CSV table of C-alpha atoms and ligand atoms in Angstrom, one decimal:
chain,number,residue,atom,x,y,z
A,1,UNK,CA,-8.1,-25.0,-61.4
A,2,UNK,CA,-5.4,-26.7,-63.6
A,3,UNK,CA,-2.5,-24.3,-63.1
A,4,UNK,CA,-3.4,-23.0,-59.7
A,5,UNK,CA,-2.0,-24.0,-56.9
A,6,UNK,CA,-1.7,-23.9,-53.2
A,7,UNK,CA,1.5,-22.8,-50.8
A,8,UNK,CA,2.6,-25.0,-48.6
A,9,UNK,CA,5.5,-24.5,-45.6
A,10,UNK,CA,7.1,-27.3,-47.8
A,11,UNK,CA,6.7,-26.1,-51.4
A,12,UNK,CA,4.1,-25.3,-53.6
A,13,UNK,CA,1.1,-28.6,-54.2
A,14,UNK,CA,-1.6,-28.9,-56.7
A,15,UNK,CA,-4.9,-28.0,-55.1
A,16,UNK,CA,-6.0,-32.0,-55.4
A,17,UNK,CA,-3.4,-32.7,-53.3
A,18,UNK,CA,-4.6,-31.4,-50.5
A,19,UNK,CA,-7.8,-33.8,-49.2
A,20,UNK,CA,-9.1,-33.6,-46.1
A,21,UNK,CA,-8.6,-30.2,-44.4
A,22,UNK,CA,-8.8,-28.4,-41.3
A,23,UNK,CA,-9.4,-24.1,-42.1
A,24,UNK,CA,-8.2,-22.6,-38.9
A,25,UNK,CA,-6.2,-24.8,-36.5
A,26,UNK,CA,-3.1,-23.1,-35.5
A,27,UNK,CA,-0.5,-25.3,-35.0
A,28,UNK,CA,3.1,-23.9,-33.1
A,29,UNK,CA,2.0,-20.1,-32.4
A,30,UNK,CA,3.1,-17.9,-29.7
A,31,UNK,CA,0.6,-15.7,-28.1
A,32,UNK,CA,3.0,-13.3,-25.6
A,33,UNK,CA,1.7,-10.2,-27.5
A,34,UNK,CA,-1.2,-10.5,-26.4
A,35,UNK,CA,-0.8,-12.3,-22.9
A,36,UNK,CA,0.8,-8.9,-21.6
A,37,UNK,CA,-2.5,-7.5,-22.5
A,38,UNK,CA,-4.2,-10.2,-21.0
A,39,UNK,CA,-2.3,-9.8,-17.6
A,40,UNK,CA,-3.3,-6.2,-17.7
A,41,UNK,CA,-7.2,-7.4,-18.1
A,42,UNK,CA,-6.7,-10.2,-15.5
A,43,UNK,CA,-4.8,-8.3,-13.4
A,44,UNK,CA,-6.6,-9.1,-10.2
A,45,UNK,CA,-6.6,-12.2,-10.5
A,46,UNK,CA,-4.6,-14.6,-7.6
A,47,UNK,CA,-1.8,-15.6,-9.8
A,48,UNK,CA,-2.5,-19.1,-7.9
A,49,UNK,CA,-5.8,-19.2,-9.6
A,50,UNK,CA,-4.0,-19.0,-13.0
A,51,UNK,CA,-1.5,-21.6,-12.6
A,52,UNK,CA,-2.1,-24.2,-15.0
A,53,UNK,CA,-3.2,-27.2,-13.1
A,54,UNK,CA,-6.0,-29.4,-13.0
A,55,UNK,CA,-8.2,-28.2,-10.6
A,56,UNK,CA,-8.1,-24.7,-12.4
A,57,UNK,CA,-9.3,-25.8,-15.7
A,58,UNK,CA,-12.9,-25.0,-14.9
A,59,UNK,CA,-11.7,-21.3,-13.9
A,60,UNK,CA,-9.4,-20.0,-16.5
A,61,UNK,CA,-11.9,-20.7,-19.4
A,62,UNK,CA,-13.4,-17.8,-18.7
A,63,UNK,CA,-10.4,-16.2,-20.6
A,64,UNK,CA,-8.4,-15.5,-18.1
A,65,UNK,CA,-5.7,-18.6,-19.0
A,66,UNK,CA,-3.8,-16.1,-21.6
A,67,UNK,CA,-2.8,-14.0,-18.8
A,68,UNK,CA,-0.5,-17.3,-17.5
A,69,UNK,CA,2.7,-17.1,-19.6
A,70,UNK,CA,2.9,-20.9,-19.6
A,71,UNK,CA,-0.1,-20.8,-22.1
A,72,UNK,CA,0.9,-18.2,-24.2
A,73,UNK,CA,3.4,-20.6,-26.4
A,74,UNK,CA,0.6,-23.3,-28.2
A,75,UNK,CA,3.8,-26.5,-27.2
A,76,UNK,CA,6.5,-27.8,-28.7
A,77,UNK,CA,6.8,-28.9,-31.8
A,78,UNK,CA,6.1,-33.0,-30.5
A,79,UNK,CA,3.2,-31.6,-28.4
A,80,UNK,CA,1.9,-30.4,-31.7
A,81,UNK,CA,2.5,-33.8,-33.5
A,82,UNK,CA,0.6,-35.4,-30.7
A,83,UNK,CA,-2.2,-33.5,-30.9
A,84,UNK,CA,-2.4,-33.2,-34.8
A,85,UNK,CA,-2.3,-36.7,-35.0
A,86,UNK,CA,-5.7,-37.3,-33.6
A,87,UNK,CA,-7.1,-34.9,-36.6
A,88,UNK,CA,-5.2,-37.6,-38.7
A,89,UNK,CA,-6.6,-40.2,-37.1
A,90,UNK,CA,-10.2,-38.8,-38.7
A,91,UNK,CA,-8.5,-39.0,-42.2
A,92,UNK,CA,-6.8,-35.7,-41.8
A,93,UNK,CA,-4.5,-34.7,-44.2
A,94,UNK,CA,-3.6,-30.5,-44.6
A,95,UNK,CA,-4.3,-27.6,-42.2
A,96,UNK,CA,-4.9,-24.2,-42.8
A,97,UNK,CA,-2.6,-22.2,-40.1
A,98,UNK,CA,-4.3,-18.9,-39.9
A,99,UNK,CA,-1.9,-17.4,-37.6
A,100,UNK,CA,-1.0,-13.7,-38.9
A,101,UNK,CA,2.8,-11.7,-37.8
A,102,UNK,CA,2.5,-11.4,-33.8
A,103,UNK,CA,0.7,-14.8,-33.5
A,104,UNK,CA,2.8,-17.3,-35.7
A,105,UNK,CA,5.5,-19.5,-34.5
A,106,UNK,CA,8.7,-20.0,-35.4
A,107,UNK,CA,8.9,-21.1,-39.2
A,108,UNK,CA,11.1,-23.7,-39.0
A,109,UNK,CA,9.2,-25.6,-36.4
A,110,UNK,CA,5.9,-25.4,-38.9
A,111,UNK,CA,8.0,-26.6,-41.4
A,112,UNK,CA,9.5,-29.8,-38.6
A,113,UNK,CA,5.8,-29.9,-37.6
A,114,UNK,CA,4.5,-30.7,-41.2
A,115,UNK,CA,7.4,-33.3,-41.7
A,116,UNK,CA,6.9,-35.1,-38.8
A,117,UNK,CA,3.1,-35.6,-39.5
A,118,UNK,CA,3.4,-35.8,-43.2
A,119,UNK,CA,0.2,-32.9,-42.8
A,120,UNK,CA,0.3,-29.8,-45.9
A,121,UNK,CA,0.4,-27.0,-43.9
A,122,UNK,CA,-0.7,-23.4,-45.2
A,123,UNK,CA,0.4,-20.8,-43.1
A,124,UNK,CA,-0.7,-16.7,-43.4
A,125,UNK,CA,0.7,-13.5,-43.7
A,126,UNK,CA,-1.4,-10.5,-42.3
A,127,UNK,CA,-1.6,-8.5,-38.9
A,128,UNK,CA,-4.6,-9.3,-36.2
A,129,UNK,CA,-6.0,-6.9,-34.2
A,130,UNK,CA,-3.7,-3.8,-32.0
A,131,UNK,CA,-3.1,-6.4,-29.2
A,132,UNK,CA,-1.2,-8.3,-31.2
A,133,UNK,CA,0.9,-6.4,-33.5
A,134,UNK,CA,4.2,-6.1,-32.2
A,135,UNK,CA,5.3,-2.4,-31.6
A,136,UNK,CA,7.3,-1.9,-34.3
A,137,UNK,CA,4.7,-2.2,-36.7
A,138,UNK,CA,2.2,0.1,-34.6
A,139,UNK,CA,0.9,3.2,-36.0
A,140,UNK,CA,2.8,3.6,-39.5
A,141,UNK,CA,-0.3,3.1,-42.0
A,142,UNK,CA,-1.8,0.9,-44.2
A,143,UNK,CA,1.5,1.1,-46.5
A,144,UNK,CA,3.5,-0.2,-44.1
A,145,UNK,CA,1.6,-3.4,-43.2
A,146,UNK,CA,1.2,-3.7,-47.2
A,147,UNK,CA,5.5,-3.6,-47.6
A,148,UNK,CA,5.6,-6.5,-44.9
A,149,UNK,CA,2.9,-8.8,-46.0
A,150,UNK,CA,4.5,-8.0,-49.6
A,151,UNK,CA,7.6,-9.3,-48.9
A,152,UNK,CA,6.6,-12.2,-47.0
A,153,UNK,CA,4.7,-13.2,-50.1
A,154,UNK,CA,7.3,-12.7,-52.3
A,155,UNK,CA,10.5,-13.0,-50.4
A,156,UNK,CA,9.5,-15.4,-47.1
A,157,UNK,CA,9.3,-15.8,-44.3
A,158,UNK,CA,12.0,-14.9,-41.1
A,159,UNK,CA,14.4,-14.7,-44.2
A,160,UNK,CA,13.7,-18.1,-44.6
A,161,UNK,CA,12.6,-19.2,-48.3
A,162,UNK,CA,9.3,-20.2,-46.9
A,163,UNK,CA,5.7,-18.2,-48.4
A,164,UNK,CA,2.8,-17.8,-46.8
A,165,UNK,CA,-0.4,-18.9,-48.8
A,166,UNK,CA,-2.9,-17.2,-47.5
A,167,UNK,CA,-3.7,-13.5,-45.9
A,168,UNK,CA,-5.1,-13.0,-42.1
A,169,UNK,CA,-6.4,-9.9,-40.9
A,170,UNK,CA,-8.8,-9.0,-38.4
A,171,UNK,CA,-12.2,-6.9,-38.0
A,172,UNK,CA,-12.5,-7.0,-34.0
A,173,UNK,CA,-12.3,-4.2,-32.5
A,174,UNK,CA,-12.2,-1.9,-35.9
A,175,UNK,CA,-9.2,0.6,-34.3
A,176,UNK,CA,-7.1,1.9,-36.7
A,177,UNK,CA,-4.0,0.0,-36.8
A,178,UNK,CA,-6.5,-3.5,-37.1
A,179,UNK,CA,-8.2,-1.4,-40.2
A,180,UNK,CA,-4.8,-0.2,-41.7
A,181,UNK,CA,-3.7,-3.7,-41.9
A,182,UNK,CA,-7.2,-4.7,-43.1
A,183,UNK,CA,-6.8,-2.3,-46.1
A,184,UNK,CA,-3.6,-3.7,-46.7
A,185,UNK,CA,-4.7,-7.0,-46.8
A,186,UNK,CA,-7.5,-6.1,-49.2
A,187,UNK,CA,-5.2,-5.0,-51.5
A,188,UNK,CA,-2.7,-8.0,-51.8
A,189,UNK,CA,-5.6,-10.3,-51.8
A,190,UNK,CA,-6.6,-8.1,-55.3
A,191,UNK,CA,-3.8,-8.3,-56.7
A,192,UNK,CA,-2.6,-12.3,-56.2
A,193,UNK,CA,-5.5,-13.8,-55.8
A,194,UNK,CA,-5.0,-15.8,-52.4
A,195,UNK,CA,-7.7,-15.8,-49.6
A,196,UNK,CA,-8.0,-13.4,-47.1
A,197,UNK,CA,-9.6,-14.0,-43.9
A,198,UNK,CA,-10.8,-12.2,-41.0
A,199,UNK,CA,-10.8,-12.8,-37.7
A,200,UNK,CA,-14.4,-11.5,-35.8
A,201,UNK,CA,-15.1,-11.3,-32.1
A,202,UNK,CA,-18.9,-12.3,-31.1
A,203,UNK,CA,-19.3,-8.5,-29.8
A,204,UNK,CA,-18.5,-6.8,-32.7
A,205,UNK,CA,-21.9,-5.2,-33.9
A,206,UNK,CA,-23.0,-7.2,-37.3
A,207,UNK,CA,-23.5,-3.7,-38.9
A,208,UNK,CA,-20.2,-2.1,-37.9
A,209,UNK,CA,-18.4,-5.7,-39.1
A,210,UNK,CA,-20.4,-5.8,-42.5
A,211,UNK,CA,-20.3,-1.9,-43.0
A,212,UNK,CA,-16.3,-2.2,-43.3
A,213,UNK,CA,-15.9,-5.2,-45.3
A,214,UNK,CA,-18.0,-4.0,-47.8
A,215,UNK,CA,-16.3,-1.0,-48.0
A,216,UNK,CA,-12.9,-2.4,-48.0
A,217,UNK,CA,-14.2,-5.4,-50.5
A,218,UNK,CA,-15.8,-2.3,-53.0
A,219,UNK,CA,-12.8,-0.2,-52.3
A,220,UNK,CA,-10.1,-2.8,-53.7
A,221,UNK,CA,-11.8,-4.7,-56.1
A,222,UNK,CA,-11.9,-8.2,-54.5
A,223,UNK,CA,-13.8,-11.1,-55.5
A,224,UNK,CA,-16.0,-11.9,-52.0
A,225,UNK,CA,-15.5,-15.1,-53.1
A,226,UNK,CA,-12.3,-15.3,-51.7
A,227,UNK,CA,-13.4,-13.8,-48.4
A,228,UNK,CA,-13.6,-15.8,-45.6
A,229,UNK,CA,-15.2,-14.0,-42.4
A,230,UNK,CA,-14.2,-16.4,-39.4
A,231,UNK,CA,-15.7,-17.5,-36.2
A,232,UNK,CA,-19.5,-17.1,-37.6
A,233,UNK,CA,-20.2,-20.0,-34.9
A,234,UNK,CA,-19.0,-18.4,-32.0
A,235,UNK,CA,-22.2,-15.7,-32.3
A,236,UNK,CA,-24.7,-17.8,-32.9
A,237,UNK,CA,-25.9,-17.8,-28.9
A,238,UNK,CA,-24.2,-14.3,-28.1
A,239,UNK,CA,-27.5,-12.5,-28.9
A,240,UNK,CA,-28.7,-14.0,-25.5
A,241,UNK,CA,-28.4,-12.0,-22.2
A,242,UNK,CA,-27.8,-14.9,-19.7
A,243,UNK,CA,-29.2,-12.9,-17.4
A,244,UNK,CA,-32.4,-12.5,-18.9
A,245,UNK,CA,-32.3,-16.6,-19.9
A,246,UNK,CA,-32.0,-17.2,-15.9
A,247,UNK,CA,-34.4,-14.8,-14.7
A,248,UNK,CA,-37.3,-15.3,-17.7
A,249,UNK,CA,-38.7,-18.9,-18.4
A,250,UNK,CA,-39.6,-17.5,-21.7
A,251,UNK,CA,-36.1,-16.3,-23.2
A,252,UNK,CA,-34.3,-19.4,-25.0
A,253,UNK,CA,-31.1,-20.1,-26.5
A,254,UNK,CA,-32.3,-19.7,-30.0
A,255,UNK,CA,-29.8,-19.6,-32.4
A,256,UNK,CA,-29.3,-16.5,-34.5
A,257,UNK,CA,-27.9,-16.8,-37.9
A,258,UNK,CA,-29.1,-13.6,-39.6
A,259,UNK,CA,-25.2,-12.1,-40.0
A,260,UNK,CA,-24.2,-15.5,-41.5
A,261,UNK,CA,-27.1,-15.9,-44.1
A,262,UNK,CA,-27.0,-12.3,-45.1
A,263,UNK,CA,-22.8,-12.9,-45.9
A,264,UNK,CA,-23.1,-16.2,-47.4
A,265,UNK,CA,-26.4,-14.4,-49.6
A,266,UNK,CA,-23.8,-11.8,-50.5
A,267,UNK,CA,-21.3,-14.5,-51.7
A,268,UNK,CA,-18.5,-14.4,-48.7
A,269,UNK,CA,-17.6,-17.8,-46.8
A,270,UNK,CA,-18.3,-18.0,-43.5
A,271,UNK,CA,-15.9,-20.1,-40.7
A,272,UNK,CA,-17.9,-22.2,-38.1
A,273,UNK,CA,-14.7,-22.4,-36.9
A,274,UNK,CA,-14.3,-22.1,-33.4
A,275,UNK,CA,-15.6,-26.3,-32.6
A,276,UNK,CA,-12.5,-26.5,-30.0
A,277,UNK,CA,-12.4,-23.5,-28.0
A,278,UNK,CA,-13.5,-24.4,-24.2
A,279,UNK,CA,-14.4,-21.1,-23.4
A,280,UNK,CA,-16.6,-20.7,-20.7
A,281,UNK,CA,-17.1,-16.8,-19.9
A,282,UNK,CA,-20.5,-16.3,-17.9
A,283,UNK,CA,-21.3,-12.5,-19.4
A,284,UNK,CA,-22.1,-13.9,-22.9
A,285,UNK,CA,-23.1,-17.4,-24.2
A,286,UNK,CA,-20.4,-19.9,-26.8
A,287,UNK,CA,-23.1,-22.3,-28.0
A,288,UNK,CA,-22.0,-25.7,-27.4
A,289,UNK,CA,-21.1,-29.0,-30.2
A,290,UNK,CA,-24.8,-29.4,-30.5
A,291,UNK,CA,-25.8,-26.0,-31.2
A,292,UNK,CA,-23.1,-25.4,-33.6
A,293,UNK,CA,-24.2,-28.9,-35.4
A,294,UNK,CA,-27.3,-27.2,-35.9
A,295,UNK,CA,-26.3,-24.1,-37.4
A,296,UNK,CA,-24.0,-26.0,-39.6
A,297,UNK,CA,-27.1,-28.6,-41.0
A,298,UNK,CA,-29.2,-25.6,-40.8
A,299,UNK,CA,-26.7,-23.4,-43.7
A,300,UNK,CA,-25.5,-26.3,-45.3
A,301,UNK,CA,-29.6,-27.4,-46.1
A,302,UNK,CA,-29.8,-23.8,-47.3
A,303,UNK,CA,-27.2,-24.7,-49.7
A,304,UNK,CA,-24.1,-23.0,-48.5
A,305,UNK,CA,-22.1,-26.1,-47.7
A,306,UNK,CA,-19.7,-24.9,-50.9
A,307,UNK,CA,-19.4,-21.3,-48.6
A,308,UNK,CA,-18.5,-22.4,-45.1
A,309,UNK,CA,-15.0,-23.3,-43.9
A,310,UNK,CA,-14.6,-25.4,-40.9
A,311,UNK,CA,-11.9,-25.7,-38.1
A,312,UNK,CA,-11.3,-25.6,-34.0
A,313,UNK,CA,-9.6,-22.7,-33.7
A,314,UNK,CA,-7.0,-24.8,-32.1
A,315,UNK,CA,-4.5,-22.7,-30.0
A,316,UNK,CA,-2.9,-24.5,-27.2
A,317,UNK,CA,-3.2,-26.5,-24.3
A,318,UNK,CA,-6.1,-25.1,-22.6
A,319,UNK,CA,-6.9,-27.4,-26.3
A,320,UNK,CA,-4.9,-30.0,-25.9
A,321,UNK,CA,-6.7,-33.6,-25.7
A,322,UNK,CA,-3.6,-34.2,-23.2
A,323,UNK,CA,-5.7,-32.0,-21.2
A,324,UNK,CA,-9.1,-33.2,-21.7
A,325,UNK,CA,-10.3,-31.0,-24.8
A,326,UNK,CA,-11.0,-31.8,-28.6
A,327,UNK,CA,-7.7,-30.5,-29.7
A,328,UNK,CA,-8.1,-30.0,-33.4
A,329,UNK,CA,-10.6,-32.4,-34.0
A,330,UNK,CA,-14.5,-31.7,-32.5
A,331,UNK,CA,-15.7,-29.6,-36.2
A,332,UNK,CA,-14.7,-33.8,-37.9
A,333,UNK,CA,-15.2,-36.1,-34.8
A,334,UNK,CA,-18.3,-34.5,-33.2
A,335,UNK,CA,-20.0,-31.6,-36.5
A,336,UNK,CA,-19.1,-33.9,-39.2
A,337,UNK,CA,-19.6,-36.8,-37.9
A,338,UNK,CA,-23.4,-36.3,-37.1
A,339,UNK,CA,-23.7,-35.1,-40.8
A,340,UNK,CA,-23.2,-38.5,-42.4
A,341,UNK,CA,-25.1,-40.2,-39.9
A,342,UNK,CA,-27.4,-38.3,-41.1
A,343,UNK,CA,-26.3,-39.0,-44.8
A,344,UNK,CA,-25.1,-35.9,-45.5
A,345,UNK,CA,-22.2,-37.7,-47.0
A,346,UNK,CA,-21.7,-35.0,-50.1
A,347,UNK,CA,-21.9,-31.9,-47.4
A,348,UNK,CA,-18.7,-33.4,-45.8
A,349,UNK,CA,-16.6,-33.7,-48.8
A,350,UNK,CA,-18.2,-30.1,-49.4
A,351,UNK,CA,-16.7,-29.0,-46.5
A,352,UNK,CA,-13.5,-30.8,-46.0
A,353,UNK,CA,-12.3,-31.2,-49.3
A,354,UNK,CA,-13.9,-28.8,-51.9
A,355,UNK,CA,-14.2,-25.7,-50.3
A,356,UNK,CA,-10.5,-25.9,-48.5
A,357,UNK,CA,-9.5,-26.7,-52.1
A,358,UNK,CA,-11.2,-23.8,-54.0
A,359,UNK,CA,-9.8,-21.1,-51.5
A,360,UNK,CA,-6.5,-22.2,-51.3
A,361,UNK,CA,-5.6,-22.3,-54.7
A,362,UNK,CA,-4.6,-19.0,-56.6
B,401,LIG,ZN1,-7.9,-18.5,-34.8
């Protein structure tokens, strides 16, 4: 990869320099987009409930905490620098911001957030799904979205002279302004080379999801090497119905990877990259640190370790380890960590250094 390289918020690196890094933390992102939807979904909800204090935690990780405005901005840029410094701590040194238009924070504070922490930072261009693009995007095409992740790419940021190095799009909830902006994604990804990644919910049917992205993939030419499908952990327990788990000794929480192996056997990455979300919703099951360990050992002894991306979805306080979570860290402190006592030293630099490296670089 001698004349590749990877863009940074401060300038372009070689792909070498980048080390140890985290594939989908976002660092200063502002979720209000799609906290107005979330209001409207949490609607009857006792805004006291909501409040973020304490003695709430417990309740609003269900979901329901993006309906309280106070969560919808991920901090300030020294909460960040806080925060991020406990992934340093663990020897981290760049981050993968996979925050598209409608979800990304100011620019500038990226940029003060990487200088403070001495941290690369890769941030996106791309368009998530209809909750979050802002209106004036909404319904003009796939030509449109293609015009503003162009120019971003070529011209910057917030008029600012700073690129994104990566594309983010989403296949959630497969409407037509998410697929519009998928299609337009697909394209720029053919045609510079950089990575595209997808954002997934765990309810989106595996056959709807892999029905459009190989569609899209065949459509515009690109290499599914430089796919990555995101939050493959998040679904590895959603196959359960609780309700039948409580009510019938015999149903476990097995862990279903048949989506993941069939996209990793078709040559796409896969992100286990949801380690820090403390979501707790009782109508489907998030597998916990343990159960994602496994899937991780379980694909990387299948020999994918070179194909999966790791991260902790990192997106605000309900996060924060100033509020009792894992912040950006539980994928390194708790997933890698049992790898190499195990002595799956090679797996780690696998996943933290090599893979981030290889889809990073165009
Ligand atoms: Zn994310």
């Amino acid at each position: 990869m001698a004349d590749k390289i990877v863009r940074t918020v401060l300038g372009d690196i070689v792909p070498e320099q980048l080390g140890y890094t985290s594939m989908h933390d976002h660092t200063v992102a502002d979720m209000s987009q799609s906290g107005e939807y979330m209001q409207m979904m949490f609607s009857d909800r006792d805004p006291e409930t909501l409040a973020f204090v304490p003695e709430n935690y417990v309740g609003i990780k269900d979901g329901s905490y993006l309906a309280n405005p106070e969560l919808w901005v991920t901090g300030t840029v020294d909460d960040m620098v806080r925060e991020f410094g406990f992934f340093k701590a663990l020897g981290g040194q760049s981050v993968f911001d996979p925050s598209p238009v409608g979800i990304r924070g100011p620019i500038r504070d990226i940029q003060e957030l990487s200088r403070k922490t001495g941290l690369n930072i890769v941030v996106a261009t791309g368009f998530y799904h209809e909750t979050t693009i802002p209106p004036e995007h909404m319904d003009q095409g796939e030509d449109h979205f293609y015009a503003v992740m162009k120019d971003e790419i070529e011209n910057g940021i917030e008029s600012t002279e700073v690129k994104p190095g990566a594309i983010k799009c989403a296949f959630s909830y497969l409407e037509d302004n998410e697929l519009d902006a998928v299609h337009a994604g697909m394209r720029l990804a053919a045609e510079t080379g950089m990575c595209i990644h997808f954002h997934t919910e765990p309810t989106t049917p595996a056959d709807d999801l892999l029905d459009e992205l190989e569609a899209s993939v065949e459509k515009y030419g690109v290499n599914r090497e430089r796919v990555v499908v995101c939050h493959m952990d998040n679904r590895i327990c959603a196959g359960v119905v609780p309700s039948d788990y409580f009510e019938d000794e015999s149903v476990d929480r097995t862990l279903d990877l048949e989506l993941q192996r069939e996209l990793l056997g078709r040559g796409y990455n896969i992100g286990l990259d949801t380690w820090g979300l403390p979501l707790l919703n009782p109508s489907f099951f998030m597998p916990d640190l343990f159960e994602r360990t496994k899937a991780l050992c379980l694909l990387c002894a299948d020999g994918y370790a070179s194909q999966i991306t790791l991260g902790n979805d990192f997106s605000g306080k309900i996060c924060m380890r100033a509020h009792g979570e894992w912040g950006p860290t539980a994928a390194f402190a708790f997933g890698c960590q049992r790898l190499l006592e195990l002595g799956h030293d090679d797996w780690v630099h696998t996943l933290t250094v090599e893979t981030p490296a290889r889809l990073l670089a165009f």
